[in-house]
Coordinates of C-alpha atoms in Angstrom, one line a residue:
M1 CA 80.8 172.0 245.6
L2 CA 80.1 174.4 248.5
R3 CA 76.5 174.6 247.4
Y4 CA 76.0 170.9 247.0
I5 CA 77.7 170.2 250.4
A6 CA 75.3 172.9 252.0
T7 CA 72.2 171.1 250.4
R8 CA 73.3 167.7 251.6
L9 CA 73.7 169.1 255.1
L10 CA 70.2 170.5 254.9
L11 CA 68.8 167.1 253.9
W12 CA 70.3 165.6 256.9
I13 CA 68.2 167.2 259.3
P14 CA 64.9 165.5 258.3
S15 CA 66.7 162.2 257.9
V16 CA 68.3 162.5 261.4
L17 CA 64.8 163.4 262.9
L18 CA 63.2 160.4 261.3
V19 CA 65.8 158.2 262.8
M20 CA 65.5 159.7 266.2
L21 CA 61.8 159.3 266.1
A22 CA 61.8 155.6 265.2
V23 CA 64.5 154.9 267.9
Y24 CA 62.7 156.9 270.5
A25 CA 59.4 155.2 269.5
M26 CA 60.9 151.7 269.9
A27 CA 62.4 152.6 273.3
Y28 CA 59.0 154.3 274.3
F29 CA 56.6 151.5 273.4
G30 CA 59.2 148.7 274.0
A31 CA 58.9 146.2 276.9
G32 CA 61.7 147.5 279.0
D33 CA 61.1 149.9 281.8
P34 CA 64.3 151.6 283.2
I35 CA 63.0 152.8 286.4
K36 CA 61.4 149.3 287.2
L37 CA 64.6 147.7 286.3
I38 CA 66.4 150.0 288.9
F39 CA 64.1 148.8 291.5
L40 CA 64.4 145.1 290.4
R41 CA 68.0 145.2 291.1
A42 CA 67.6 147.1 294.4
P43 CA 67.9 144.9 297.6
G44 CA 65.0 144.3 299.9
D45 CA 61.2 144.8 298.9
V46 CA 61.7 148.1 297.3
A47 CA 60.9 146.7 293.8
Y48 CA 57.4 146.1 294.9
N49 CA 56.7 149.6 295.8
P50 CA 54.5 151.1 293.0
E51 CA 54.2 154.6 294.6
K52 CA 57.8 155.2 294.7
I53 CA 58.1 153.9 291.1
E54 CA 55.5 156.3 289.8
A55 CA 57.1 159.1 291.6
I56 CA 60.6 158.5 290.1
R57 CA 58.9 158.3 286.5
D58 CA 57.2 161.7 287.1
A59 CA 60.3 163.1 288.3
A60 CA 62.2 161.8 285.1
G61 CA 59.1 163.0 282.9
L62 CA 58.5 159.4 281.7
N63 CA 54.7 159.8 282.3
R64 CA 54.3 162.4 279.7
P65 CA 52.8 161.8 276.3
F66 CA 55.1 160.4 273.6
L67 CA 55.1 163.6 271.4
V68 CA 55.6 165.7 274.4
Q69 CA 58.8 163.6 275.5
F70 CA 60.3 163.4 272.1
G71 CA 59.9 167.3 271.4
S72 CA 61.5 168.0 274.8
Y73 CA 64.2 165.8 274.0
I74 CA 65.0 167.5 270.7
L75 CA 64.8 170.8 272.3
N76 CA 67.2 169.9 275.0
L77 CA 69.6 168.3 272.1
I78 CA 69.6 171.6 270.2
Q79 CA 70.8 173.2 273.2
G80 CA 73.6 170.7 273.5
N81 CA 72.0 168.7 276.4
F82 CA 72.0 165.1 275.8
G83 CA 70.4 164.6 279.2
N84 CA 71.3 162.1 282.0
S85 CA 71.3 158.4 282.1
L86 CA 68.3 157.0 283.7
T87 CA 70.0 154.3 285.5
S88 CA 73.2 155.8 286.7
G89 CA 72.3 159.4 286.8
R90 CA 75.6 160.4 284.9
S91 CA 75.7 162.9 282.1
V92 CA 75.2 161.2 278.8
W93 CA 77.7 163.4 277.2
A94 CA 80.3 162.3 279.7
M95 CA 79.6 158.8 279.1
V96 CA 79.6 159.0 275.4
S97 CA 82.7 161.2 275.2
A98 CA 84.6 158.8 277.4
A99 CA 83.6 155.9 275.2
A100 CA 83.7 157.5 271.6
P101 CA 87.4 157.9 271.3
V102 CA 88.0 154.1 271.8
S103 CA 85.6 153.1 269.1
F104 CA 86.9 156.1 266.7
K105 CA 90.5 154.9 266.9
L106 CA 89.5 151.1 266.3
G107 CA 87.3 152.2 263.5
L108 CA 89.8 154.3 261.8
C109 CA 92.5 151.6 262.3
A110 CA 90.0 149.1 260.6
V111 CA 89.4 151.5 257.6
V112 CA 93.3 151.9 257.0
L113 CA 93.9 148.1 257.3
T114 CA 91.0 147.4 255.0
A115 CA 92.6 149.8 252.3
V116 CA 96.1 148.5 252.8
V117 CA 95.1 144.9 252.6
A118 CA 92.0 144.7 250.2
V119 CA 92.8 147.0 247.3
P120 CA 96.3 145.2 246.5
L121 CA 94.6 141.8 247.0
G122 CA 91.8 142.6 244.8
M123 CA 94.1 144.0 242.0
I124 CA 96.3 140.9 242.3
A125 CA 93.1 138.6 242.0
A126 CA 92.1 140.6 238.9
M127 CA 95.5 140.6 237.2
N128 CA 95.5 136.8 237.7
Q129 CA 92.1 136.0 236.7
N130 CA 91.1 132.6 236.5
T131 CA 94.2 131.2 238.2
K132 CA 94.9 129.5 241.4
V133 CA 95.9 133.0 242.9
D134 CA 92.5 134.4 241.8
Y135 CA 90.6 131.5 243.3
A136 CA 92.6 131.5 246.6
I137 CA 92.1 135.2 247.1
L138 CA 88.4 135.1 246.1
G139 CA 87.5 132.2 248.0
S140 CA 89.4 133.6 251.3
A141 CA 87.1 136.8 250.8
L142 CA 83.9 134.9 250.4
F143 CA 84.9 132.8 253.6
L144 CA 85.6 136.1 255.5
W145 CA 82.5 137.6 254.3
A146 CA 80.4 134.6 255.6
I147 CA 81.8 134.8 259.2
P148 CA 80.1 137.7 261.2
A149 CA 82.1 139.6 263.9
Y150 CA 79.8 137.9 266.8
V151 CA 81.1 134.4 265.6
A152 CA 84.7 135.3 264.5
G153 CA 85.5 136.9 267.8
P154 CA 84.6 134.3 270.2
L155 CA 86.0 131.7 268.0
L156 CA 89.4 133.4 267.9
M157 CA 89.3 133.8 271.6
V158 CA 88.8 130.2 272.1
L159 CA 91.5 129.4 269.5
L160 CA 94.0 131.6 271.5
I161 CA 93.1 130.1 274.9
L162 CA 94.0 126.6 273.4
I163 CA 97.2 127.7 271.6
L164 CA 98.9 130.4 273.9
P165 CA 100.6 129.3 277.1
G166 CA 98.7 129.8 280.2
G167 CA 95.6 130.5 278.4
S168 CA 96.4 134.4 278.1
V169 CA 94.1 136.3 275.5
P170 CA 94.3 139.9 274.6
Y171 CA 91.5 141.5 276.6
G172 CA 91.1 145.1 277.4
W173 CA 92.2 148.5 275.7
G174 CA 95.8 149.9 275.9
G175 CA 95.8 152.3 272.8
I176 CA 96.1 151.7 269.3
F177 CA 99.8 150.9 269.7
D178 CA 99.2 148.2 272.1
V179 CA 99.4 144.4 270.9
R180 CA 96.0 143.7 272.4
I181 CA 94.3 145.8 269.5
L182 CA 95.5 143.2 266.8
L183 CA 92.8 140.6 267.4
P184 CA 89.8 142.9 267.6
L185 CA 91.1 145.0 264.7
L186 CA 91.2 141.8 262.6
V187 CA 87.8 140.7 263.5
L188 CA 86.5 144.0 263.0
S189 CA 88.1 144.2 259.4
F190 CA 87.2 140.6 258.1
Q191 CA 84.0 141.7 256.3
P192 CA 85.2 145.0 255.1
I193 CA 88.3 143.4 253.5
A194 CA 86.0 140.7 251.9
L195 CA 83.9 143.5 250.5
I196 CA 86.7 145.7 249.1
V197 CA 88.5 142.7 247.7
R198 CA 85.5 141.5 245.5
Q199 CA 84.7 145.3 244.7
T200 CA 88.4 146.0 243.6
R201 CA 88.6 142.8 241.6
A202 CA 85.4 143.5 239.5
A203 CA 86.7 147.1 238.8
V204 CA 90.3 146.1 237.7
I205 CA 88.8 143.3 235.5
E206 CA 86.7 146.2 233.8
V207 CA 89.5 148.5 233.4
L208 CA 91.8 145.9 231.9
S209 CA 89.7 145.9 229.0
E210 CA 90.0 149.7 228.3
D211 CA 92.0 150.7 225.5
F212 CA 94.5 153.0 227.4
V213 CA 95.6 149.9 229.3
R214 CA 96.1 147.7 226.3
T215 CA 98.0 150.5 224.7
A216 CA 100.2 150.9 227.9
R217 CA 101.0 147.0 227.6
A218 CA 101.6 147.2 224.0
K219 CA 104.2 149.7 224.4
G220 CA 106.0 147.4 226.7
V221 CA 105.4 149.4 230.0
P222 CA 106.2 147.2 233.0
E223 CA 103.2 145.5 234.6
M224 CA 103.6 147.3 237.9
V225 CA 103.6 150.7 236.2
V226 CA 100.4 149.7 234.4
A227 CA 99.0 148.7 237.8
F228 CA 99.8 151.8 239.8
R229 CA 99.7 154.3 237.2
H230 CA 96.8 153.6 234.7
I231 CA 94.6 151.3 236.7
L232 CA 94.8 152.2 240.5
R233 CA 92.9 155.6 240.0
P234 CA 89.9 154.5 237.8
V235 CA 89.5 151.4 240.4
L236 CA 89.5 153.6 243.4
T237 CA 86.2 155.5 242.1
P238 CA 83.9 152.4 242.5
V239 CA 85.9 151.3 245.7
V240 CA 85.2 154.7 247.4
T241 CA 81.6 154.4 246.8
Q242 CA 81.7 151.6 249.1
L243 CA 82.7 153.7 252.2
G244 CA 79.1 154.1 253.4
L245 CA 78.6 150.5 253.5
I246 CA 82.1 149.8 255.2
M247 CA 81.2 152.3 257.8
I248 CA 77.9 150.6 258.6
T249 CA 79.7 147.2 258.9
I250 CA 82.3 148.6 261.1
V251 CA 79.8 150.3 263.4
N252 CA 77.6 147.1 263.6
G253 CA 80.6 144.8 264.0
A254 CA 82.0 147.2 266.8
I255 CA 79.4 146.5 269.3
F256 CA 80.1 142.7 269.4
V257 CA 83.8 143.2 269.1
E258 CA 84.0 145.7 271.9
L259 CA 81.9 143.3 274.1
V260 CA 84.1 140.2 273.3
F261 CA 87.3 141.9 273.8
G262 CA 86.4 144.1 276.8
L263 CA 87.2 147.4 275.0
P264 CA 85.5 150.4 276.6
G265 CA 84.0 151.9 273.6
L266 CA 80.6 152.8 272.2
G267 CA 79.7 149.4 271.4
R268 CA 79.9 148.0 274.9
L269 CA 78.1 151.2 276.0
T270 CA 75.4 150.3 273.7
V271 CA 74.9 146.8 274.9
S272 CA 74.8 148.2 278.6
A273 CA 72.3 150.7 277.5
L274 CA 70.2 148.2 275.4
T275 CA 70.2 145.9 278.6
N276 CA 69.0 148.7 281.1
S277 CA 66.6 150.4 278.8
D278 CA 68.6 153.4 279.2
Y279 CA 66.7 155.7 276.4
P280 CA 69.2 159.0 276.6
V281 CA 72.2 156.8 276.3
I282 CA 70.7 154.9 273.2
L283 CA 69.4 157.9 271.4
A284 CA 73.0 159.5 271.9
I285 CA 74.6 156.6 270.4
T286 CA 72.1 156.2 267.5
L287 CA 72.7 159.9 266.8
I288 CA 76.3 159.4 266.5
G289 CA 76.1 156.1 264.3
S290 CA 73.7 158.0 262.0
F291 CA 76.1 161.0 261.8
L292 CA 78.9 158.8 260.9
V293 CA 77.1 157.0 258.2
M294 CA 75.9 160.3 256.7
L295 CA 79.2 161.8 257.0
S296 CA 80.9 159.0 255.3
N297 CA 78.3 159.3 252.4
L298 CA 79.0 163.0 252.0
L299 CA 82.6 162.3 251.9
V300 CA 82.0 159.7 249.2
D301 CA 80.2 162.4 247.2
V302 CA 83.2 165.0 247.7
L303 CA 85.9 162.4 246.6
Y304 CA 84.0 161.1 243.6
P305 CA 84.6 164.1 241.4
L306 CA 88.1 164.3 242.4
L307 CA 88.8 160.8 241.3
D308 CA 86.5 161.0 238.3
P309 CA 86.2 164.5 236.8
R310 CA 83.3 163.4 234.7
A311 CA 81.0 163.4 237.9
N312 CA 81.6 167.3 238.2
D313 CA 79.0 167.7 235.4
T314 CA 76.6 165.6 237.4
M315 CA 77.2 167.7 240.5
R316 CA 76.6 170.9 238.7
S317 CA 73.2 169.7 237.4
R318 CA 72.0 169.1 241.0

C-alpha cells in the first residue's frame, strides 16, 4: 500500500506541472494585462503614461520570456514562496490562507450532506424499483442535476426575497454553525446529491440480484437488516469511486455559490483574481484545486481495497 501511494505521489509531479504550465500560458498569452488594469483604475491621466507602465512591468518581471517567467515561478514555489498579488501587493499565501478555511469547511459540509442524504435515497429508490417512490426520487435527482449552481443560487435568492419578511436573505459568512450557511450548502450539494442518488440506485439494483441477498431474504431476515448489513458495503464501493467527480463539482460550484452568497472563500477570490488578471493568485488557487482533486482520487484508491478486498490483488500487481 505504501509503495503504491508513493508511486501515485510521484506521478502527481508531472501532472501538477502540466496543469500549472497550461494555466500560466493562458494567463501569459491572455488579453488581460494586470499592470495596465491598475493604471486604468487610477484617477487622472496616469493610465496613459506608457513609460510608468513599462517600468512597473520590468520591476514585476513581466517583460521576461514566457519560459523564464514560468521557471522562476516554479523555483519560488518550491521554496514556499507563492509571490505577491500584482494588483494589491499582498502576499498570495496570506490571501489564500485567509480564504481557504471558508471553502474547505463549506466543501466538507457539502460532502457530508451528500453522503447522508443521497445514499439512503438511492437505496430507497432501488428497493422500491419501478414504483412511484422510485420515480419521485429519480425524477428529483435528474431535476437537481440539470440545475447548475450559478442558476440555483440566484433563483433561491430571489425566491427568499419574495417570501421572507423585509426581504432579508442569508448573506455573508458566520461559520458552519450559522444559519446563513444552509442556503449555499444546499445549492452546492444539489448536483453531488443527484449524482450519488443515481449511482447508489444503480449499485443497489445490481446487488439485489446477488445470491447472498436472496438467501438472506429467504431466511426471513428483516428488510432493514438486509439493507444495512448485506447491501450497504458492496454499494459503497462504486459510490466511493465518484469522490473525485464530486470534488470537481464542488470546487466548480463554490466559485458561483461564494460569489452569490457573499462568502469570503477561494471561489470569490478566484473571480476577483480573474477579473484583475492577477496571475499569482490564479496560479495558487489552481494549484490548490488540482491538489484537492488528486488527493480525492488517491483517497478513492486507498479506500477501495478496504471496501472490496478483491482490489488488493489488482493493487499488488501494480
